[in-house]
Amino acid sequence: MKTLHRSQSWPNQKWRWIIPILLLLLFLSTLIWLPWQAQRMEANERQEQLIADSLWVEQAIQFQLNRNDEVLRQIGGEIKSAKLQKDTVLERFRTILKNNREIQRIAWYDANNKVVADTRDIVQADGGRVPSPKFEFGDLEISEETICLKPVLEINAKNTYLMHCQIPIIKDERRIGSMMISYRMNAILEELVPWWFAQDNQITITDIDDRILAERSAGGSGKSVYTHSRALELPSLTLVLRTNSIKTEPKLLSNLLVLSVILLSIGLIWSLMALWRDINRRLAAEGALRQQVTFRTAMENSLVTGLRARDMEGRLTYVNPAFCRMVGFPAEDIIGRIPPMPYWAPEAIEEYQQRFNQLLAGSVPSEGFETTYQHASGERIPVLIYESPLIDENGKQTGWMSSILDISELRRAQELTRQQEEKLHTSAKLATMGEIASMLAHELNQPLAAISSYTTGAVNLLQGGMIDKSLFQSALEKVNAQAQRAGQIIRSVHEFVKKREATREPVQIADLIQSAMPLVELQAQASHVALQWKIAKKLPLVLADGILLEQVLLNLTRNAIEAMQTTPPEKRILRVEASYDDNEQHILVSVIDRGHGIPAEVSEKLFSPFFSTKSAGMGMGLNICRTAIEFHGGKLSHSDNPVGGTIFQFALPISASHINNIHNA
Ligand code: ADP
């Protein structure tokens, strides 16, 4: 299910990016289009402005030339009707010339094209404007309309064009003269184009063949970006007025816009990438977290150790599945509960309560403790619990964490081992018994033979009729003593082989050694070993299983005797010592021989089961001894005897009641 879900979400994740990317592209293209559009609008606006201004200038020039024409026509009319004299006309001409600086010359001709009045003369007299050559009419057509002629270069002046216009004076449909007005083309631009327009534009007047007749460029030459040409319609002449703006394309604005678009785009892409990175990082972290959680859950679920968390009031806040399995309650039934808990065994409630109070008081035992839980089915489960404080990320304690180990299996295994060991003890005992049975028979032979000979003697005395009372008594006492000794040997063997569970009771170690003595003696005698005993007086009691300890003693003495087989007979001494170590409060029992000793390689394996250097040895003796001593809380050790041979020694703790007695005394 999960993998399916994942594979479905893949294309979705891809598609999720398509929309923002498309939006981003749209946004970017809009951003790029905007400055371009703005520039175009600006350019259009400038162009339109230029056209409007050019129109205005053209109109202004047209208007002024028409006005001049009108004024001269009026003078012409007056010449016809009022018969104006040359001087008056000249005076009028002079006024016009003064007010209109674009006009270079005005002249009045009669019907034969002879100059009547010419402003050239006055100008020369005034010493003002540069004189111009006399104008020749040639064969000009007679017409009532004003006629402007193609501008011509002014003689003696550089690149200066003059345009002459003739205004006829007509009377009774007959030309009685004409007036000639000459415009300096440059001056037309200088005078009639307003300064603000000239400042921004290069203005030229050309003829229709594109010959430049006049030019004005006060603000520099035109950039040919915004240009406009208008026809300048003059009477019978068409000129062209060209304007060329000195303005270039609107760069700054577009540059700024483009720059900001680039910056914005970079910023946008960068932030999108950062977002992308961030999302990927988050996704990765989320994935890792999910994996961690799954891993932890799997770990928790596979744990066999029960885990339990409690808050500061002892309320259960968490349990793992192993704990639930152990106590047989589902988590939801026990989480949130405060003691007493449903898994507390009624017989141990007091113990739990006490421990719980200790916990609330803040004393957590560092080592684990054993107790019993009650499964929901009523079954008792032995458990081992470790408690530790639960510390949060700020280092503050928020409760307790416990790990709970179900030790029923362990207990069962221990019990099984113990039983097996016991069985082994029994078989070992039987083996020992088999071995000593012959010795026992031999030893019993002695007292029995003695008894037999004493009783035979006594019978003979009776038959001989010799009745010596004291002799009889002595014989019977000896019989009695031998019989008792035999009985003691038999009893101790009987005790030893009797199969029974280990029971502990206060034992006087001296008595114990005493009761084992006959058997030891039996072995010793067979091997010609001299036996020595040294038992301290008033030894404290030990809590022990007497028979087990006897067996230990028998095993150790038997090993010692066997180790001395090759020792010269005079050195075959077996010493058994018992003393009390006040410091350690231990009873120490040593079995000292003068045998072949224990080499290092043997020493390592000494206590391993079935390790033996003897051809008929079982190799269980020392192993059983150590188990038996440790079962009593004691310790079995060995060391080299300084005079040759080995010392085996076991220490046994003395019984607690005895310690009390010692303290009370
Ligand atoms: P077994 O007597 O059947 O061999 P034990 O466990 O009693 O088994 O002894 C193991 C081995 O330890 C013996 O075979 C012997 O080599 C060595 N050993 C035990 N006691 C002594 C001793 N007092 N002196 C020398 N060697 C000893």
CSV table of C-alpha atoms in Angstrom, one decimal, residues 231-517:
chain,number,residue,atom,x,y,z
A,231,ALA,CA,5.5,70.7,-47.5
A,232,LEU,CA,5.8,74.5,-47.3
A,233,GLU,CA,3.3,75.6,-49.9
A,234,LEU,CA,4.3,79.1,-51.2
A,235,PRO,CA,2.7,80.8,-54.2
A,236,SER,CA,3.7,78.7,-57.2
A,237,LEU,CA,6.5,77.2,-55.2
A,238,THR,CA,6.7,74.1,-53.0
A,239,LEU,CA,9.5,73.8,-50.5
A,240,VAL,CA,10.0,71.2,-47.8
A,241,LEU,CA,10.4,71.9,-44.2
A,242,ARG,CA,12.3,69.1,-42.5
A,243,THR,CA,12.6,68.7,-38.8
A,244,ASN,CA,15.0,66.3,-37.2
A,245,SER,CA,14.9,66.1,-33.4
A,246,ILE,CA,18.2,66.1,-31.5
A,247,LYS,CA,16.6,63.6,-29.1
A,248,THR,CA,17.7,60.0,-29.1
A,249,GLU,CA,15.6,57.1,-28.2
A,250,PRO,CA,14.5,57.1,-24.6
A,251,LYS,CA,17.4,55.0,-23.2
A,252,LEU,CA,17.6,55.8,-19.5
A,253,LEU,CA,14.1,54.7,-18.7
A,254,SER,CA,14.4,51.5,-20.6
A,255,ASN,CA,17.8,50.8,-19.2
A,256,LEU,CA,16.4,51.3,-15.7
A,257,LEU,CA,13.5,49.1,-16.4
A,258,VAL,CA,15.6,46.4,-18.1
A,259,LEU,CA,18.0,46.5,-15.1
A,260,SER,CA,15.2,46.2,-12.6
A,261,VAL,CA,13.7,43.4,-14.7
A,262,ILE,CA,17.0,41.6,-14.7
A,263,LEU,CA,17.4,42.1,-11.0
A,264,LEU,CA,13.9,41.1,-10.2
A,265,SER,CA,14.2,38.0,-12.4
A,266,ILE,CA,17.5,37.0,-10.8
A,267,GLY,CA,15.9,37.6,-7.3
A,268,LEU,CA,12.9,35.6,-8.3
A,269,ILE,CA,14.8,32.7,-9.7
A,270,TRP,CA,17.2,32.8,-6.7
A,271,SER,CA,14.3,32.7,-4.2
A,272,LEU,CA,12.6,30.0,-6.2
A,273,MET,CA,15.7,28.0,-6.1
A,274,ALA,CA,16.2,28.6,-2.4
A,275,LEU,CA,12.6,27.6,-1.9
A,276,TRP,CA,13.2,24.5,-4.0
A,277,ARG,CA,16.3,23.6,-2.1
A,278,ASP,CA,14.5,24.3,1.2
A,279,ILE,CA,11.6,22.1,0.2
A,280,ASN,CA,14.0,19.3,-0.9
A,281,ARG,CA,15.9,19.6,2.4
A,282,ARG,CA,12.6,19.5,4.3
A,283,LEU,CA,11.5,16.5,2.3
A,284,ALA,CA,14.8,14.7,2.9
A,285,ALA,CA,14.6,15.6,6.6
A,286,GLU,CA,11.0,14.4,6.7
A,287,GLY,CA,12.0,11.1,5.0
A,288,ALA,CA,14.8,10.6,7.4
A,289,LEU,CA,12.5,11.3,10.3
A,290,ARG,CA,9.9,8.9,9.0
A,291,GLN,CA,12.6,6.3,8.6
A,292,GLN,CA,13.8,7.0,12.1
A,293,VAL,CA,10.3,6.7,13.5
A,294,THR,CA,9.7,3.5,11.6
A,295,PHE,CA,13.1,2.1,12.7
A,296,ARG,CA,12.4,3.1,16.3
A,297,THR,CA,8.9,1.6,16.2
A,298,ALA,CA,10.3,-1.6,14.7
A,299,MET,CA,13.0,-1.6,17.4
A,300,GLU,CA,10.4,-1.0,20.1
A,301,ASN,CA,8.1,-3.7,18.8
A,302,SER,CA,10.9,-6.2,18.4
A,303,LEU,CA,12.3,-5.6,21.9
A,304,VAL,CA,11.8,-8.4,24.4
A,305,THR,CA,12.5,-6.0,27.2
A,306,GLY,CA,9.4,-4.2,28.5
A,307,LEU,CA,9.7,-0.4,28.6
A,308,ARG,CA,7.6,1.8,30.8
A,309,ALA,CA,7.6,5.6,31.3
A,310,ARG,CA,6.0,7.3,34.2
A,311,ASP,CA,5.6,11.0,35.0
A,312,MET,CA,6.5,12.7,38.2
A,313,GLU,CA,3.3,11.6,39.8
A,314,GLY,CA,3.9,8.0,38.8
A,315,ARG,CA,1.2,8.1,36.1
A,316,LEU,CA,2.0,5.6,33.3
A,317,THR,CA,2.7,7.6,30.2
A,318,TYR,CA,4.2,5.0,27.9
A,319,VAL,CA,4.5,1.2,27.6
A,320,ASN,CA,6.0,-0.8,24.7
A,321,PRO,CA,4.4,-3.9,23.2
A,322,ALA,CA,6.7,-6.2,25.1
A,323,PHE,CA,5.5,-4.7,28.4
A,324,CYS,CA,1.9,-5.2,27.3
A,325,ARG,CA,2.6,-8.8,26.3
A,326,MET,CA,4.3,-9.4,29.7
A,327,VAL,CA,1.4,-8.2,31.8
A,328,GLY,CA,-1.4,-9.2,29.4
A,329,PHE,CA,-3.1,-5.7,29.3
A,330,PRO,CA,-3.4,-3.6,26.2
A,331,ALA,CA,-1.6,-0.3,26.3
A,332,GLU,CA,-4.8,1.8,26.3
A,333,ASP,CA,-6.0,0.0,29.5
A,334,ILE,CA,-3.0,0.9,31.5
A,335,ILE,CA,-1.7,4.2,30.1
A,336,GLY,CA,-2.7,7.2,32.2
A,337,ARG,CA,-3.2,5.1,35.3
A,338,ILE,CA,-1.6,5.8,38.6
A,339,PRO,CA,-0.8,3.1,41.2
A,340,PRO,CA,-2.1,0.6,42.3
A,341,MET,CA,-1.6,-1.0,38.9
A,342,PRO,CA,-3.7,-3.9,37.6
A,343,TYR,CA,-0.6,-6.0,37.2
A,344,TRP,CA,0.5,-5.7,40.8
A,345,ALA,CA,0.3,-9.1,42.5
A,346,PRO,CA,-1.9,-8.7,45.6
A,347,GLU,CA,0.6,-10.5,47.9
A,348,ALA,CA,3.3,-8.0,46.9
A,349,ILE,CA,1.3,-4.8,47.0
A,350,GLU,CA,3.0,-3.6,50.1
A,351,GLU,CA,6.4,-4.0,48.6
A,352,TYR,CA,5.4,-2.1,45.4
A,353,GLN,CA,3.8,0.7,47.4
A,354,GLN,CA,7.0,1.0,49.4
A,355,ARG,CA,9.2,1.0,46.4
A,356,PHE,CA,6.9,3.5,44.6
A,357,ASN,CA,7.0,5.8,47.6
A,358,GLN,CA,10.8,5.6,47.5
A,359,LEU,CA,10.7,6.5,43.8
A,360,LEU,CA,8.5,9.5,44.4
A,361,ALA,CA,10.9,10.6,47.1
A,362,GLY,CA,13.5,10.6,44.4
A,363,SER,CA,15.7,7.6,45.4
A,364,VAL,CA,16.1,5.4,42.4
A,365,PRO,CA,18.1,2.3,43.0
A,366,SER,CA,21.0,2.2,40.5
A,367,GLU,CA,21.0,-1.6,40.2
A,368,GLY,CA,18.0,-3.6,39.2
A,369,PHE,CA,15.7,-5.3,41.6
A,370,GLU,CA,13.6,-8.4,41.3
A,371,THR,CA,9.9,-8.6,41.9
A,372,THR,CA,6.8,-10.4,40.7
A,373,TYR,CA,4.1,-9.2,38.4
A,374,GLN,CA,0.7,-10.6,37.9
A,375,HIS,CA,-0.3,-11.4,34.3
A,376,ALA,CA,-3.9,-10.5,33.3
A,377,SER,CA,-4.5,-14.3,33.4
A,378,GLY,CA,-3.5,-14.4,37.1
A,379,GLU,CA,-0.2,-16.1,36.4
A,380,ARG,CA,2.8,-14.7,38.4
A,381,ILE,CA,5.8,-13.5,36.4
A,382,PRO,CA,9.2,-13.0,38.1
A,383,VAL,CA,10.7,-9.7,36.7
A,384,LEU,CA,13.9,-7.8,36.9
A,385,ILE,CA,13.4,-4.0,36.9
A,386,TYR,CA,15.8,-1.2,36.2
A,387,GLU,CA,14.7,2.3,37.0
A,388,SER,CA,16.3,5.5,35.8
A,389,PRO,CA,15.2,9.1,35.8
A,390,LEU,CA,13.7,10.4,32.5
A,391,ILE,CA,15.4,13.6,31.6
A,392,ASP,CA,14.0,16.0,28.9
A,393,GLU,CA,16.1,18.0,26.4
A,394,ASN,CA,16.5,20.9,29.0
A,395,GLY,CA,18.0,18.5,31.5
A,396,LYS,CA,14.9,18.6,33.7
A,397,GLN,CA,13.5,15.4,35.1
A,398,THR,CA,10.0,14.7,33.8
A,399,GLY,CA,9.6,11.2,35.2
A,400,TRP,CA,11.0,7.8,35.3
A,401,MET,CA,11.9,5.2,32.7
A,402,SER,CA,12.0,1.5,33.6
A,403,SER,CA,13.1,-1.5,31.7
A,404,ILE,CA,11.5,-4.7,32.8
A,405,LEU,CA,12.9,-8.1,32.0
A,406,ASP,CA,10.8,-11.2,32.2
A,407,ILE,CA,13.1,-13.6,34.1
A,408,SER,CA,10.7,-16.6,34.3
A,409,GLU,CA,12.7,-18.4,31.6
A,410,LEU,CA,15.9,-17.6,33.4
A,411,ARG,CA,14.4,-18.8,36.7
A,412,ARG,CA,13.3,-22.1,35.0
A,413,ALA,CA,16.7,-22.6,33.5
A,414,GLN,CA,18.4,-21.9,36.8
A,415,GLU,CA,16.1,-24.4,38.5
A,416,LEU,CA,16.8,-26.9,35.8
A,417,THR,CA,20.6,-26.4,36.2
A,418,ARG,CA,20.2,-26.7,40.0
A,419,GLN,CA,18.3,-30.0,39.7
A,420,GLN,CA,20.8,-31.3,37.2
A,421,GLU,CA,23.7,-30.4,39.4
A,422,GLU,CA,22.0,-32.1,42.3
A,423,LYS,CA,21.6,-35.2,40.1
A,424,LEU,CA,25.2,-34.9,39.2
A,425,HIS,CA,26.1,-34.6,42.9
A,426,THR,CA,24.2,-37.8,43.5
A,427,SER,CA,25.9,-39.7,40.7
A,428,ALA,CA,29.2,-38.3,41.8
A,429,LYS,CA,28.5,-39.4,45.4
A,430,LEU,CA,27.5,-42.8,44.1
A,431,ALA,CA,30.7,-43.0,42.1
A,432,THR,CA,32.7,-42.0,45.2
A,433,MET,CA,30.7,-44.6,47.2
A,434,GLY,CA,31.5,-47.3,44.7
A,435,GLU,CA,35.1,-46.5,45.0
A,436,ILE,CA,35.1,-46.4,48.8
A,437,ALA,CA,32.8,-49.4,49.2
A,438,SER,CA,35.7,-51.8,49.0
A,439,MET,CA,37.7,-49.7,51.4
A,440,LEU,CA,34.6,-49.6,53.6
A,441,ALA,CA,34.4,-53.4,53.5
A,442,HIS,CA,38.1,-53.6,54.3
A,443,GLU,CA,37.7,-51.1,57.2
A,444,LEU,CA,34.6,-52.9,58.5
A,445,ASN,CA,36.6,-56.1,58.3
A,446,GLN,CA,38.9,-54.8,61.0
A,447,PRO,CA,36.3,-54.0,63.7
A,448,LEU,CA,34.3,-57.1,62.7
A,449,ALA,CA,37.4,-59.3,62.9
A,450,ALA,CA,38.2,-57.7,66.2
A,451,ILE,CA,34.7,-58.2,67.5
A,452,SER,CA,34.8,-61.8,66.3
A,453,SER,CA,38.1,-62.5,68.0
A,454,TYR,CA,37.0,-60.8,71.3
A,455,THR,CA,33.8,-62.7,71.3
A,456,THR,CA,35.6,-66.0,70.4
A,457,GLY,CA,37.9,-65.4,73.3
A,458,ALA,CA,35.0,-64.7,75.6
A,459,VAL,CA,33.3,-67.9,74.5
A,460,ASN,CA,36.5,-69.9,75.1
A,461,LEU,CA,36.8,-68.5,78.6
A,462,LEU,CA,33.2,-69.5,79.3
A,463,GLN,CA,33.7,-73.0,77.9
A,464,GLY,CA,37.0,-73.5,80.0
A,465,GLY,CA,35.0,-72.6,83.0
A,466,MET,CA,37.3,-69.7,83.8
A,467,ILE,CA,35.2,-67.0,85.0
A,468,ASP,CA,37.3,-63.8,85.4
A,469,LYS,CA,34.8,-61.0,85.5
A,470,SER,CA,37.2,-58.2,84.7
A,471,LEU,CA,38.6,-60.1,81.7
A,472,PHE,CA,35.0,-60.5,80.4
A,473,GLN,CA,34.2,-56.9,80.9
A,474,SER,CA,37.2,-55.7,79.1
A,475,ALA,CA,36.5,-58.0,76.2
A,476,LEU,CA,32.9,-56.9,75.9
A,477,GLU,CA,33.9,-53.2,76.1
A,478,LYS,CA,36.3,-53.7,73.2
A,479,VAL,CA,33.6,-55.4,71.3
A,480,ASN,CA,31.3,-52.5,72.0
A,481,ALA,CA,33.8,-49.9,70.9
A,482,GLN,CA,34.6,-51.7,67.6
A,483,ALA,CA,30.9,-52.2,67.0
A,484,GLN,CA,30.2,-48.5,67.5
A,485,ARG,CA,33.0,-47.6,65.2
A,486,ALA,CA,31.6,-49.8,62.5
A,487,GLY,CA,28.2,-48.3,63.1
A,488,GLN,CA,29.6,-44.8,62.8
A,489,ILE,CA,31.3,-45.6,59.5
A,490,ILE,CA,28.1,-47.1,58.1
A,491,ARG,CA,26.0,-44.2,59.3
A,492,SER,CA,28.2,-41.6,57.7
A,493,VAL,CA,28.2,-43.5,54.4
A,494,HIS,CA,24.5,-43.9,54.7
A,495,GLU,CA,24.0,-40.2,55.3
A,496,PHE,CA,26.3,-39.4,52.4
A,497,VAL,CA,24.6,-41.4,49.8
A,498,LYS,CA,21.1,-40.5,50.9
A,499,LYS,CA,19.6,-38.5,48.1
A,500,ARG,CA,18.2,-35.3,49.3
A,501,GLU,CA,17.7,-31.6,48.5
A,502,ALA,CA,20.1,-29.1,49.9
A,503,THR,CA,18.8,-27.7,53.1
A,504,ARG,CA,20.6,-25.1,55.1
A,505,GLU,CA,20.8,-25.1,58.9
A,506,PRO,CA,23.3,-23.7,61.4
A,507,VAL,CA,26.3,-26.1,61.4
A,508,GLN,CA,29.3,-26.4,63.7
A,509,ILE,CA,32.2,-26.9,61.3
A,510,ALA,CA,34.1,-28.9,63.9
A,511,ASP,CA,31.2,-31.4,64.1
A,512,LEU,CA,31.1,-31.7,60.4
A,513,ILE,CA,34.8,-32.5,60.1
A,514,GLN,CA,34.4,-34.9,63.0
A,515,SER,CA,31.7,-36.8,61.2
A,516,ALA,CA,33.6,-37.0,57.9
A,517,MET,CA,36.8,-38.1,59.7
